PDB file of C-alpha atoms and ligand atoms in Angstrom:
ATOM      1  CA  MET V   4      -0.009   0.008   0.004  1.00 68.00           C
ATOM      2  CA  LYS V   5       1.442   3.334  -1.105  1.00 81.00           C
ATOM      3  CA  MET V   6       0.824   6.595   0.645  1.00 85.00           C
ATOM      4  CA  ALA V   7       0.445   9.775  -1.244  1.00 87.00           C
ATOM      5  CA  PRO V   8      -0.040  13.297   0.012  1.00 89.00           C
ATOM      6  CA  VAL V   9      -3.476  14.884  -0.242  1.00 89.00           C
ATOM      7  CA  GLU V  10      -2.977  17.695  -2.803  1.00 90.00           C
ATOM      8  CA  GLY V  11      -4.491  21.087  -2.162  1.00 89.00           C
ATOM      9  CA  GLY V  12      -5.719  20.348   1.329  1.00 90.00           C
ATOM     10  CA  LEU V  13      -8.155  17.962   2.867  1.00 91.00           C
ATOM     11  CA  ALA V  14     -11.766  18.832   2.095  1.00 92.00           C
ATOM     12  CA  ILE V  15     -14.322  18.633   4.898  1.00 92.00           C
ATOM     13  CA  ALA V  16     -17.866  18.925   3.560  1.00 92.00           C
ATOM     14  CA  PRO V  17     -20.367  20.973   5.530  1.00 92.00           C
ATOM     15  CA  GLY V  18     -21.935  18.972   8.356  1.00 95.00           C
ATOM     16  CA  THR V  19     -19.434  16.156   8.099  1.00 95.00           C
ATOM     17  CA  SER V  20     -16.263  15.224   9.857  1.00 94.00           C
ATOM     18  CA  VAL V  21     -12.973  13.745   8.741  1.00 92.00           C
ATOM     19  CA  ALA V  22     -11.059  11.415  10.962  1.00 91.00           C
ATOM     20  CA  LEU V  23      -7.233  11.165  10.865  1.00 86.00           C
ATOM     21  CA  LYS V  24      -6.269   7.731  12.185  1.00 81.00           C
ATOM     22  CA  PRO V  25      -4.070   4.694  11.655  1.00 76.00           C
ATOM     23  CA  GLY V  26      -4.918   2.906   8.377  1.00 80.00           C
ATOM     24  CA  GLY V  27      -6.719   5.866   6.924  1.00 87.00           C
ATOM     25  CA  LEU V  28      -6.049   9.561   6.328  1.00 91.00           C
ATOM     26  CA  HIS V  29      -3.303  10.634   8.688  1.00 89.00           C
ATOM     27  CA  LEU V  30      -0.790  13.302   9.431  1.00 86.00           C
ATOM     28  CA  MET V  31       2.778  12.281   8.677  1.00 86.00           C
ATOM     29  CA  PHE V  32       5.810  13.833  10.287  1.00 86.00           C
ATOM     30  CA  LEU V  33       8.657  14.164   7.792  1.00 89.00           C
ATOM     31  CA  ASP V  34      12.324  14.939   8.437  1.00 91.00           C
ATOM     32  CA  LEU V  35      12.125  14.463  12.198  1.00 88.00           C
ATOM     33  CA  LYS V  36      15.279  15.721  13.859  1.00 91.00           C
ATOM     34  CA  GLU V  37      15.056  13.281  16.739  1.00 89.00           C
ATOM     35  CA  GLY V  38      13.084  10.198  17.655  1.00 89.00           C
ATOM     36  CA  LEU V  39       9.729  10.240  19.292  1.00 90.00           C
ATOM     37  CA  LYS V  40       8.901   8.009  22.211  1.00 91.00           C
ATOM     38  CA  ALA V  41       5.600   6.986  23.670  1.00 93.00           C
ATOM     39  CA  GLY V  42       4.261   9.441  26.101  1.00 93.00           C
ATOM     40  CA  ASP V  43       5.979  12.386  24.531  1.00 93.00           C
ATOM     41  CA  THR V  44       3.909  15.329  23.366  1.00 94.00           C
ATOM     42  CA  VAL V  45       4.468  17.291  20.199  1.00 91.00           C
ATOM     43  CA  SER V  46       3.055  20.742  19.623  1.00 92.00           C
ATOM     44  CA  GLY V  47       1.696  21.640  16.264  1.00 92.00           C
ATOM     45  CA  SER V  48      -1.059  23.480  14.483  1.00 93.00           C
ATOM     46  CA  LEU V  49      -3.797  22.742  11.976  1.00 92.00           C
ATOM     47  CA  THR V  50      -4.651  25.374   9.470  1.00 93.00           C
ATOM     48  CA  PHE V  51      -8.299  25.589   8.298  1.00 93.00           C
ATOM     49  CA  GLU V  52      -9.519  27.611   5.323  1.00 91.00           C
ATOM     50  CA  ARG V  53     -12.255  29.260   7.372  1.00 89.00           C
ATOM     51  CA  ALA V  54     -11.364  28.673  11.010  1.00 90.00           C
ATOM     52  CA  GLY V  55      -7.746  29.736  10.697  1.00 96.00           C
ATOM     53  CA  THR V  56      -4.911  28.134  12.588  1.00 97.00           C
ATOM     54  CA  VAL V  57      -5.754  26.015  15.636  1.00 95.00           C
ATOM     55  CA  PRO V  58      -2.974  24.919  18.027  1.00 96.00           C
ATOM     56  CA  VAL V  59      -2.961  21.141  18.746  1.00 94.00           C
ATOM     57  CA  THR V  60      -0.923  18.913  20.997  1.00 95.00           C
ATOM     58  CA  PHE V  61      -0.174  15.412  19.685  1.00 90.00           C
ATOM     59  CA  THR V  62       0.525  12.653  22.215  1.00 91.00           C
ATOM     60  CA  VAL V  63       2.995  10.029  20.975  1.00 90.00           C
ATOM     61  CA  ALA V  64       1.409   6.527  21.257  1.00 87.00           C
ATOM     62  CA  PRO V  65       3.274   3.224  20.971  1.00 88.00           C
ATOM     63  CA  ILE V  66       3.772   1.634  17.554  1.00 82.00           C
ATOM     64  CA  GLY V  67       0.644  -0.283  16.692  1.00 80.00           C
ATOM     65  CA  ALA V  68      -1.688   1.899  18.755  1.00 77.00           C
ATOM     66  CA  GLN V  69      -5.120   2.176  17.050  1.00 72.00           C
ATOM     67  CA  ALA V  70      -6.556   5.089  18.937  1.00 67.00           C
ATOM     68  CA  PRO V  71      -5.559   7.644  21.548  1.00 60.00           C
ATOM     69  CA  ALA V  72      -5.846   6.312  25.086  1.00 54.00           C
ATOM     70  CA  SER V  73      -8.700   8.734  25.787  1.00 55.00           C
ATOM     71  CA  GLU V  74     -10.725   7.132  22.879  1.00 52.00           C
ATOM     72  CA  ALA V  75      -9.721   3.544  23.538  1.00 50.00           C
ATOM     73  CA  GLY V  76     -11.360   3.461  26.881  1.00 50.00           C
ATOM     74  CA  GLY V  77      -9.997   2.142  30.116  1.00 51.00           C
ATOM     75  CA  HIS V  78      -6.805   3.207  31.693  1.00 53.00           C
ATOM     76  CA  GLN V  79      -3.444   1.945  32.721  1.00 54.00           C
ATOM     77  CA  HIS V  80      -2.062   1.316  36.150  1.00 57.00           C
ATOM     78  CA  HIS V  81       1.634   2.000  36.771  1.00 56.00           C
TER      79      HIS V  81
HETATM   80 CU1   CU D 108       1.877   8.404   5.729  1.00 89.79          CU
END
């Protein structure tokens, strides 16, 4: 399976939502200067045509994770 960038931006039709997740549309970090490890957070921003730029914080999940912990349900004990 080959990945290709979405040209010209990702369209979100009125009244709909678009999910970015493993196995589907996703954000891809390129040219990382250092490795990411689970539990780290990465600051970024998403730019919308109408809504402008919205700051976001990405939480690094382990390889193979299918959803953020907050969506997967349950919790971990340490
Ligand atoms: Cu990709």
